[in-house]
Amino acid sequence: MTKDKSELKIKAIENGTVIDHITANKSLHILKILGLPDEETRNVTIAMNVSSNEIGSKDILKIENRELDPSELNQIALIAPKATINIIRNFEPIKKDKIILPDRITSIIKCTNPKCITNYENEPITPLFNVINKYPPVVRCHYCEKLIKTEDIDKQFE
Ligand SMILES: [Zn+2]
């Protein structure tokens, strides 16, 4: 019996996480968010601009020996709101999830207002954003109400 793995297109992994349906050319941003590859997770496979029936063109990331946790996945939603996650154990997907951008996010992104209290040099407050739109992602700073558009979010990872 053979299993059809053709949809994966790139090498299957034994254990880890596959992030599929990443907005085209955003996979490197996601690695930056996740701080990968790191000491433990050296093997990361990237497929860029793969054709997709659903979203036109997409990136795929395969991260070996690391199961991403929900808080990490929420952060990814800011960059790739249509991404899907497969947790793989022993070559089999055991869990498939869509990434969901929460209504509020304490984030890796910064408020773009230099005078915002989250940007104070002394004792800055942790940034907190209210999500205004999920696709494409648009957020508003909880403290100064500055609107941060999709392109401003993307810029912070370039
Ligand atoms: Zn702000």
Tab-separated table of N, CA and C and ligand atoms in Angstrom:
chain	number	residue	atom	x	y	z
A	1	MET	N	0.834	-1.200	0.000
A	1	MET	CA	0.000	0.000	0.000
A	1	MET	C	0.871	1.253	0.000
A	2	THR	N	0.615	2.142	-0.895
A	2	THR	CA	1.373	3.388	-0.907
A	2	THR	C	0.455	4.560	-0.570
A	3	LYS	N	1.008	5.446	0.140
A	3	LYS	CA	0.239	6.639	0.508
A	3	LYS	C	0.561	7.769	-0.458
A	4	ASP	N	-0.419	8.510	-0.823
A	4	ASP	CA	-0.182	9.635	-1.723
A	4	ASP	C	0.305	10.843	-0.935
A	5	LYS	N	1.583	11.120	-1.109
A	5	LYS	CA	2.138	12.274	-0.396
A	5	LYS	C	2.442	13.395	-1.375
A	6	SER	N	1.894	13.286	-2.581
A	6	SER	CA	2.263	14.231	-3.636
A	6	SER	C	1.933	15.679	-3.267
A	7	GLU	N	0.931	15.885	-2.445
A	7	GLU	CA	0.569	17.261	-2.125
A	7	GLU	C	1.655	17.968	-1.304
A	8	LEU	N	2.481	17.185	-0.663
A	8	LEU	CA	3.537	17.808	0.128
A	8	LEU	C	4.678	18.333	-0.748
A	9	LYS	N	4.900	17.693	-1.879
A	9	LYS	CA	5.857	18.146	-2.889
A	9	LYS	C	7.315	18.189	-2.436
A	10	ILE	N	7.531	18.465	-1.163
A	10	ILE	CA	8.903	18.436	-0.678
A	10	ILE	C	9.011	17.346	0.376
A	11	LYS	N	10.231	16.974	0.669
A	11	LYS	CA	10.521	15.840	1.538
A	11	LYS	C	9.658	15.788	2.801
A	12	ALA	N	9.095	14.616	3.069
A	12	ALA	CA	8.305	14.437	4.287
A	12	ALA	C	9.223	14.469	5.502
A	13	ILE	N	8.702	14.925	6.630
A	13	ILE	CA	9.507	14.926	7.845
A	13	ILE	C	8.971	13.889	8.819
A	14	GLU	N	9.853	13.404	9.677
A	14	GLU	CA	9.453	12.354	10.614
A	14	GLU	C	8.661	12.949	11.777
A	15	ASN	N	9.218	13.997	12.375
A	15	ASN	CA	8.547	14.664	13.498
A	15	ASN	C	8.732	16.174	13.359
A	16	GLY	N	7.694	16.910	13.696
A	16	GLY	CA	7.842	18.360	13.664
A	16	GLY	C	6.566	19.049	13.237
A	17	THR	N	6.733	20.204	12.614
A	17	THR	CA	5.581	21.021	12.224
A	17	THR	C	5.715	21.426	10.762
A	18	VAL	N	4.623	21.284	10.036
A	18	VAL	CA	4.570	21.799	8.667
A	18	VAL	C	3.601	22.976	8.660
A	19	ILE	N	4.072	24.116	8.203
A	19	ILE	CA	3.188	25.278	8.061
A	19	ILE	C	2.933	25.461	6.568
A	20	ASP	N	1.678	25.302	6.194
A	20	ASP	CA	1.301	25.360	4.781
A	20	ASP	C	0.436	26.600	4.543
A	21	HIS	N	0.226	26.910	3.271
A	21	HIS	CA	-0.607	28.057	2.881
A	21	HIS	C	-0.110	29.382	3.469
A	22	ILE	N	1.195	29.499	3.536
A	22	ILE	CA	1.789	30.772	3.960
A	22	ILE	C	1.716	31.729	2.771
A	23	THR	N	1.314	32.943	3.032
A	23	THR	CA	1.306	33.960	1.981
A	23	THR	C	2.668	33.930	1.265
A	24	ALA	N	2.646	33.945	-0.071
A	24	ALA	CA	3.885	33.808	-0.839
A	24	ALA	C	4.959	34.792	-0.379
A	25	ASN	N	6.162	34.287	-0.257
A	25	ASN	CA	7.349	35.068	0.126
A	25	ASN	C	7.367	35.558	1.574
A	26	LYS	N	6.502	35.009	2.416
A	26	LYS	CA	6.505	35.414	3.823
A	26	LYS	C	7.167	34.378	4.734
A	27	SER	N	7.646	33.288	4.167
A	27	SER	CA	8.186	32.223	5.026
A	27	SER	C	9.412	32.687	5.817
A	28	LEU	N	10.226	33.550	5.221
A	28	LEU	CA	11.414	34.013	5.949
A	28	LEU	C	11.031	34.924	7.113
A	29	HIS	N	9.957	35.705	6.932
A	29	HIS	CA	9.441	36.525	8.035
A	29	HIS	C	9.034	35.616	9.202
A	30	ILE	N	8.400	34.511	8.853
A	30	ILE	CA	7.919	33.609	9.905
A	30	ILE	C	9.083	32.982	10.658
A	31	LEU	N	10.117	32.609	9.941
A	31	LEU	CA	11.296	32.058	10.624
A	31	LEU	C	11.882	33.086	11.579
A	32	LYS	N	11.867	34.337	11.166
A	32	LYS	CA	12.378	35.405	12.018
A	32	LYS	C	11.536	35.514	13.298
A	33	ILE	N	10.213	35.475	13.145
A	33	ILE	CA	9.317	35.541	14.303
A	33	ILE	C	9.596	34.393	15.264
A	34	LEU	N	9.793	33.218	14.720
A	34	LEU	CA	9.967	32.025	15.548
A	34	LEU	C	11.401	31.878	16.044
A	35	GLY	N	12.283	32.721	15.540
A	35	GLY	CA	13.689	32.624	15.938
A	35	GLY	C	14.343	31.340	15.441
A	36	LEU	N	13.985	30.936	14.241
A	36	LEU	CA	14.490	29.683	13.666
A	36	LEU	C	15.363	29.955	12.437
A	37	PRO	N	16.279	29.040	12.106
A	37	PRO	CA	16.632	27.868	12.902
A	37	PRO	C	17.429	28.244	14.142
A	38	ASP	N	17.245	27.447	15.207
A	38	ASP	CA	18.012	27.676	16.431
A	38	ASP	C	18.876	26.443	16.719
A	39	GLU	N	19.453	26.401	17.904
A	39	GLU	CA	20.351	25.305	18.258
A	39	GLU	C	19.692	23.927	18.122
A	40	GLU	N	18.441	23.838	18.596
A	40	GLU	CA	17.773	22.537	18.597
A	40	GLU	C	17.106	22.222	17.269
A	41	THR	N	16.692	23.249	16.575
A	41	THR	CA	15.932	23.049	15.342
A	41	THR	C	16.752	23.530	14.162
A	42	ARG	N	17.705	22.726	13.761
A	42	ARG	CA	18.564	23.153	12.663
A	42	ARG	C	17.929	22.866	11.301
A	43	ASN	N	17.077	21.854	11.272
A	43	ASN	CA	16.557	21.437	9.971
A	43	ASN	C	15.223	22.082	9.645
A	44	VAL	N	15.305	23.088	8.824
A	44	VAL	CA	14.098	23.774	8.376
A	44	VAL	C	14.119	23.740	6.852
A	45	THR	N	13.033	23.256	6.263
A	45	THR	CA	12.938	23.225	4.804
A	45	THR	C	11.959	24.306	4.365
A	46	ILE	N	12.366	25.069	3.380
A	46	ILE	CA	11.516	26.164	2.897
A	46	ILE	C	11.181	25.928	1.430
A	47	ALA	N	9.901	25.994	1.100
A	47	ALA	CA	9.495	25.966	-0.307
A	47	ALA	C	8.785	27.283	-0.578
A	48	MET	N	9.290	28.025	-1.544
A	48	MET	CA	8.704	29.339	-1.802
A	48	MET	C	7.986	29.360	-3.134
A	49	ASN	N	6.906	30.120	-3.172
A	49	ASN	CA	6.154	30.312	-4.409
A	49	ASN	C	5.689	29.026	-5.063
A	50	VAL	N	5.168	28.129	-4.239
A	50	VAL	CA	4.585	26.896	-4.746
A	50	VAL	C	3.171	27.243	-5.229
A	51	SER	N	2.751	26.675	-6.365
A	51	SER	CA	1.402	27.033	-6.817
A	51	SER	C	0.354	26.344	-5.954
A	52	SER	N	-0.723	27.064	-5.683
A	52	SER	CA	-1.769	26.562	-4.802
A	52	SER	C	-3.129	26.866	-5.413
A	53	ASN	N	-4.004	25.870	-5.403
A	53	ASN	CA	-5.352	26.099	-5.927
A	53	ASN	C	-6.100	27.105	-5.076
A	54	GLU	N	-5.802	27.075	-3.767
A	54	GLU	CA	-6.588	27.901	-2.852
A	54	GLU	C	-6.156	29.355	-2.801
A	55	ILE	N	-4.864	29.591	-2.758
A	55	ILE	CA	-4.438	30.980	-2.573
A	55	ILE	C	-3.495	31.468	-3.677
A	56	GLY	N	-3.484	30.769	-4.825
A	56	GLY	CA	-2.675	31.225	-5.950
A	56	GLY	C	-1.252	30.755	-5.849
A	57	SER	N	-0.501	31.379	-4.950
A	57	SER	CA	0.862	30.944	-4.762
A	57	SER	C	1.213	31.065	-3.293
A	58	LYS	N	1.994	30.146	-2.811
A	58	LYS	CA	2.187	30.058	-1.359
A	58	LYS	C	3.602	29.594	-1.017
A	59	ASP	N	3.945	29.730	0.237
A	59	ASP	CA	5.180	29.159	0.775
A	59	ASP	C	4.818	28.024	1.732
A	60	ILE	N	5.733	27.096	1.874
A	60	ILE	CA	5.567	26.008	2.849
A	60	ILE	C	6.834	25.938	3.699
A	61	LEU	N	6.655	25.753	4.997
A	61	LEU	CA	7.803	25.587	5.901
A	61	LEU	C	7.697	24.236	6.590
A	62	LYS	N	8.797	23.514	6.635
A	62	LYS	CA	8.822	22.262	7.391
A	62	LYS	C	9.895	22.391	8.459
A	63	ILE	N	9.450	22.286	9.687
A	63	ILE	CA	10.347	22.500	10.816
A	63	ILE	C	10.500	21.171	11.535
A	64	GLU	N	11.688	20.598	11.465
A	64	GLU	CA	11.875	19.277	12.043
A	64	GLU	C	12.120	19.329	13.538
A	65	ASN	N	11.543	18.351	14.234
A	65	ASN	CA	11.759	18.160	15.674
A	65	ASN	C	11.310	19.331	16.528
A	66	ARG	N	10.272	19.999	16.081
A	66	ARG	CA	9.742	21.086	16.908
A	66	ARG	C	8.240	21.175	16.662
A	67	GLU	N	7.473	21.044	17.750
A	67	GLU	CA	6.032	21.230	17.642
A	67	GLU	C	5.721	22.627	18.147
A	68	LEU	N	5.224	23.458	17.256
A	68	LEU	CA	4.967	24.843	17.639
A	68	LEU	C	3.778	24.914	18.578
A	69	ASP	N	3.830	25.841	19.534
A	69	ASP	CA	2.706	25.949	20.464
A	69	ASP	C	1.753	27.062	20.027
A	70	PRO	N	0.530	27.059	20.563
A	70	PRO	CA	-0.496	27.990	20.088
A	70	PRO	C	-0.090	29.463	20.146
A	71	SER	N	0.668	29.866	21.156
A	71	SER	CA	1.025	31.285	21.222
A	71	SER	C	1.958	31.665	20.072
A	72	GLU	N	2.812	30.745	19.671
A	72	GLU	CA	3.687	31.011	18.533
A	72	GLU	C	2.862	31.107	17.244
A	73	LEU	N	1.860	30.253	17.160
A	73	LEU	CA	1.036	30.228	15.955
A	73	LEU	C	0.234	31.512	15.795
A	74	ASN	N	-0.235	32.066	16.909
A	74	ASN	CA	-0.979	33.320	16.842
A	74	ASN	C	-0.143	34.441	16.255
A	75	GLN	N	1.121	34.453	16.600
A	75	GLN	CA	2.001	35.491	16.082
A	75	GLN	C	2.145	35.366	14.567
A	76	ILE	N	2.187	34.127	14.103
A	76	ILE	CA	2.340	33.891	12.671
A	76	ILE	C	1.152	34.459	11.901
A	77	ALA	N	-0.010	34.439	12.539
A	77	ALA	CA	-1.224	34.920	11.880
A	77	ALA	C	-1.119	36.368	11.422
A	78	LEU	N	-0.267	37.139	12.070
A	78	LEU	CA	-0.079	38.529	11.653
A	78	LEU	C	0.568	38.631	10.275
A	79	ILE	N	1.319	37.609	9.916
A	79	ILE	CA	2.068	37.612	8.659
A	79	ILE	C	1.379	36.757	7.601
A	80	ALA	N	0.840	35.630	8.032
A	80	ALA	CA	0.260	34.674	7.092
A	80	ALA	C	-1.089	34.203	7.615
A	81	PRO	N	-2.108	35.060	7.461
A	81	PRO	CA	-3.399	34.762	8.097
A	81	PRO	C	-4.122	33.541	7.545
A	82	LYS	N	-3.697	33.015	6.394
A	82	LYS	CA	-4.371	31.828	5.856
A	82	LYS	C	-3.563	30.551	6.065
A	83	ALA	N	-2.538	30.648	6.845
A	83	ALA	CA	-1.670	29.475	7.029
A	83	ALA	C	-2.388	28.348	7.761
A	84	THR	N	-1.980	27.123	7.452
A	84	THR	CA	-2.469	25.946	8.174
A	84	THR	C	-1.266	25.229	8.778
A	85	ILE	N	-1.539	24.541	9.885
A	85	ILE	CA	-0.476	23.889	10.641
A	85	ILE	C	-0.715	22.392	10.680
A	86	ASN	N	0.306	21.633	10.403
A	86	ASN	CA	0.249	20.186	10.588
A	86	ASN	C	1.330	19.781	11.572
A	87	ILE	N	0.913	19.148	12.654
A	87	ILE	CA	1.899	18.584	13.570
A	87	ILE	C	2.142	17.142	13.113
A	88	ILE	N	3.398	16.804	12.903
A	88	ILE	CA	3.751	15.493	12.357
A	88	ILE	C	4.468	14.662	13.424
A	89	ARG	N	3.988	13.433	13.603
A	89	ARG	CA	4.716	12.486	14.449
A	89	ARG	C	4.861	11.178	13.683
A	90	ASN	N	6.074	10.704	13.617
A	90	ASN	CA	6.349	9.460	12.907
A	90	ASN	C	5.784	9.478	11.474
A	91	PHE	N	6.040	10.551	10.772
A	91	PHE	CA	5.639	10.778	9.374
A	91	PHE	C	4.140	10.982	9.161
A	92	GLU	N	3.350	10.893	10.218
A	92	GLU	CA	1.901	11.042	10.055
A	92	GLU	C	1.425	12.362	10.657
A	93	PRO	N	0.565	13.085	9.943
A	93	PRO	CA	-0.019	14.277	10.552
A	93	PRO	C	-0.978	13.876	11.668
A	94	ILE	N	-0.745	14.361	12.889
A	94	ILE	CA	-1.624	13.978	13.988
A	94	ILE	C	-2.599	15.101	14.326
A	95	LYS	N	-2.315	16.280	13.812
A	95	LYS	CA	-3.179	17.396	14.154
A	95	LYS	C	-3.077	18.426	13.054
A	96	LYS	N	-4.217	18.881	12.577
A	96	LYS	CA	-4.215	19.906	11.541
A	96	LYS	C	-5.054	21.075	12.035
A	97	ASP	N	-4.494	22.257	11.943
A	97	ASP	CA	-5.183	23.434	12.466
A	97	ASP	C	-5.037	24.611	11.533
A	98	LYS	N	-6.054	25.452	11.549
A	98	LYS	CA	-5.901	26.749	10.891
A	98	LYS	C	-5.353	27.711	11.914
A	99	ILE	N	-4.545	28.625	11.448
A	99	ILE	CA	-4.054	29.652	12.349
A	99	ILE	C	-5.163	30.671	12.563
A	100	ILE	N	-5.332	31.080	13.794
A	100	ILE	CA	-6.375	32.069	14.067
A	100	ILE	C	-5.770	33.287	14.740
A	101	LEU	N	-5.996	34.411	14.120
A	101	LEU	CA	-5.530	35.650	14.721
A	101	LEU	C	-6.505	36.039	15.827
A	102	PRO	N	-6.016	36.159	17.061
A	102	PRO	CA	-6.924	36.491	18.162
A	102	PRO	C	-7.415	37.942	18.065
A	103	ASP	N	-8.413	38.303	18.844
A	103	ASP	CA	-8.949	39.665	18.811
A	103	ASP	C	-7.988	40.681	19.412
A	104	ARG	N	-7.164	40.183	20.325
A	104	ARG	CA	-6.150	41.035	20.944
A	104	ARG	C	-4.841	40.296	20.908
A	105	ILE	N	-3.778	41.013	20.667
A	105	ILE	CA	-2.499	40.328	20.585
A	105	ILE	C	-1.404	41.152	21.253
A	106	THR	N	-0.684	40.534	22.178
A	106	THR	CA	0.520	41.175	22.712
A	106	THR	C	1.605	40.668	21.801
A	107	SER	N	2.321	41.587	21.259
A	107	SER	CA	2.988	41.154	20.055
A	107	SER	C	4.435	41.484	19.969
A	108	ILE	N	5.033	40.782	19.090
A	108	ILE	CA	6.348	40.989	18.535
A	108	ILE	C	6.444	42.236	17.682
A	109	ILE	N	5.321	42.766	17.238
A	109	ILE	CA	5.437	43.999	16.457
A	109	ILE	C	5.418	45.197	17.404
A	110	LYS	N	5.914	46.308	16.870
A	110	LYS	CA	5.974	47.524	17.674
A	110	LYS	C	4.949	48.512	17.172
A	111	CYS	N	4.492	49.344	18.073
A	111	CYS	CA	3.628	50.444	17.671
A	111	CYS	C	4.476	51.404	16.836
A	112	THR	N	3.892	51.897	15.746
A	112	THR	CA	4.676	52.767	14.864
A	112	THR	C	4.671	54.237	15.312
A	113	ASN	N	3.960	54.514	16.399
A	113	ASN	CA	3.977	55.870	16.945
A	113	ASN	C	5.157	56.001	17.908
A	114	PRO	N	6.173	56.796	17.538
A	114	PRO	CA	7.371	56.879	18.387
A	114	PRO	C	7.082	57.433	19.783
A	115	LYS	N	5.966	58.164	19.926
A	115	LYS	CA	5.636	58.753	21.236
A	115	LYS	C	4.766	57.850	22.100
A	116	CYS	N	4.399	56.694	21.559
A	116	CYS	CA	3.555	55.746	22.298
A	116	CYS	C	4.287	55.253	23.558
A	117	ILE	N	3.537	55.047	24.638
A	117	ILE	CA	4.189	54.578	25.881
A	117	ILE	C	4.869	53.220	25.718
A	118	THR	N	4.461	52.453	24.686
A	118	THR	CA	5.127	51.161	24.464
A	118	THR	C	6.521	51.350	23.873
A	119	ASN	N	6.813	52.568	23.422
A	119	ASN	CA	8.136	52.844	22.852
A	119	ASN	C	9.015	53.700	23.766
A	120	TYR	N	8.562	53.966	24.965
A	120	TYR	CA	9.379	54.749	25.903
A	120	TYR	C	10.696	54.031	26.183
A	121	GLU	N	11.747	54.822	26.229
A	121	GLU	CA	13.043	54.214	26.474
A	121	GLU	C	13.147	53.660	27.891
A	122	ASN	N	12.608	54.429	28.847
A	122	ASN	CA	12.632	53.955	30.230
A	122	ASN	C	11.308	53.288	30.553
A	123	GLU	N	11.385	52.070	31.032
A	123	GLU	CA	10.206	51.293	31.409
A	123	GLU	C	9.116	51.257	30.337
A	124	PRO	N	9.438	50.801	29.149
A	124	PRO	CA	8.386	50.699	28.133
A	124	PRO	C	7.354	49.639	28.522
A	125	ILE	N	6.117	49.869	28.138
A	125	ILE	CA	5.037	48.924	28.400
A	125	ILE	C	4.994	47.903	27.261
A	126	THR	N	4.653	46.673	27.589
A	126	THR	CA	4.538	45.638	26.550
A	126	THR	C	3.461	46.031	25.537
A	127	PRO	N	3.793	45.993	24.253
A	127	PRO	CA	2.795	46.376	23.253
A	127	PRO	C	1.554	45.484	23.296
A	128	LEU	N	0.420	46.085	23.082
A	128	LEU	CA	-0.836	45.348	23.023
A	128	LEU	C	-1.676	45.956	21.894
A	129	PHE	N	-2.215	45.092	21.061
A	129	PHE	CA	-2.968	45.578	19.908
A	129	PHE	C	-4.346	44.946	19.844
A	130	ASN	N	-5.310	45.727	19.409
A	130	ASN	CA	-6.631	45.197	19.102
A	130	ASN	C	-6.669	44.917	17.605
A	131	VAL	N	-7.122	43.727	17.270
A	131	VAL	CA	-7.160	43.348	15.862
A	131	VAL	C	-8.421	43.937	15.226
A	132	ILE	N	-8.218	44.774	14.223
A	132	ILE	CA	-9.326	45.456	13.549
A	132	ILE	C	-9.813	44.621	12.375
A	133	ASN	N	-8.856	44.051	11.648
A	133	ASN	CA	-9.190	43.227	10.501
A	133	ASN	C	-8.258	42.023	10.474
A	134	LYS	N	-8.816	40.844	10.192
A	134	LYS	CA	-7.987	39.637	10.253
A	134	LYS	C	-7.360	39.294	8.908
A	135	TYR	N	-8.049	39.629	7.822
A	135	TYR	CA	-7.476	39.340	6.517
A	135	TYR	C	-7.783	40.439	5.536
A	136	PRO	N	-6.793	41.227	5.114
A	136	PRO	CA	-5.422	41.192	5.619
A	136	PRO	C	-5.356	41.787	7.022
A	137	PRO	N	-4.334	41.407	7.812
A	137	PRO	CA	-4.274	41.851	9.209
A	137	PRO	C	-4.050	43.361	9.362
A	138	VAL	N	-4.915	43.970	10.153
A	138	VAL	CA	-4.765	45.379	10.519
A	138	VAL	C	-5.008	45.448	12.019
A	139	VAL	N	-4.127	46.133	12.749
A	139	VAL	CA	-4.297	46.212	14.198
A	139	VAL	C	-4.253	47.667	14.664
A	140	ARG	N	-4.781	47.882	15.855
A	140	ARG	CA	-4.748	49.225	16.440
A	140	ARG	C	-4.092	49.135	17.812
A	141	CYS	N	-3.184	50.066	18.072
A	141	CYS	CA	-2.498	50.062	19.362
A	141	CYS	C	-3.513	50.322	20.476
A	142	HIS	N	-3.472	49.488	21.496
A	142	HIS	CA	-4.394	49.614	22.617
A	142	HIS	C	-4.143	50.909	23.399
A	143	TYR	N	-2.909	51.390	23.402
A	143	TYR	CA	-2.559	52.546	24.235
A	143	TYR	C	-2.719	53.882	23.527
A	144	CYS	N	-2.241	53.999	22.291
A	144	CYS	CA	-2.296	55.306	21.629
A	144	CYS	C	-3.263	55.314	20.447
A	145	GLU	N	-3.862	54.148	20.151
A	145	GLU	CA	-4.867	54.017	19.095
A	145	GLU	C	-4.321	54.219	17.693
A	146	LYS	N	-3.028	54.164	17.554
A	146	LYS	CA	-2.420	54.256	16.219
A	146	LYS	C	-2.820	53.013	15.416
A	147	LEU	N	-3.250	53.233	14.178
A	147	LEU	CA	-3.638	52.137	13.298
A	147	LEU	C	-2.386	51.605	12.598
A	148	ILE	N	-2.196	50.309	12.644
A	148	ILE	CA	-1.028	49.716	12.002
A	148	ILE	C	-1.503	48.795	10.893
A	149	LYS	N	-1.222	49.219	9.665
A	149	LYS	CA	-1.740	48.515	8.497
A	149	LYS	C	-0.865	47.328	8.133
A	150	THR	N	-1.408	46.490	7.251
A	150	THR	CA	-0.705	45.286	6.836
A	150	THR	C	0.723	45.568	6.380
A	151	GLU	N	0.882	46.606	5.551
A	151	GLU	CA	2.237	46.875	5.022
A	151	GLU	C	3.181	47.345	6.137
A	152	ASP	N	2.627	48.034	7.153
A	152	ASP	CA	3.466	48.449	8.292
A	152	ASP	C	3.892	47.242	9.122
A	153	ILE	N	2.983	46.278	9.218
A	153	ILE	CA	3.313	45.041	9.951
A	153	ILE	C	4.421	44.301	9.210
A	154	ASP	N	4.222	44.120	7.912
A	154	ASP	CA	5.206	43.399	7.097
A	154	ASP	C	6.584	44.044	7.162
A	155	LYS	N	6.591	45.364	7.122
A	155	LYS	CA	7.852	46.115	7.100
A	155	LYS	C	8.735	45.778	8.302
A	156	GLN	N	8.091	45.486	9.436
A	156	GLN	CA	8.850	45.234	10.655
A	156	GLN	C	9.630	43.919	10.610
A	157	PHE	N	9.360	43.107	9.596
A	157	PHE	CA	10.064	41.822	9.510
A	157	PHE	C	11.021	41.772	8.331
A	158	GLU	N	11.170	42.882	7.637
A	158	GLU	CA	12.032	42.875	6.455
A	158	GLU	C	13.465	43.170	6.795
B	1	ZN	ZN	0.879	52.937	20.386
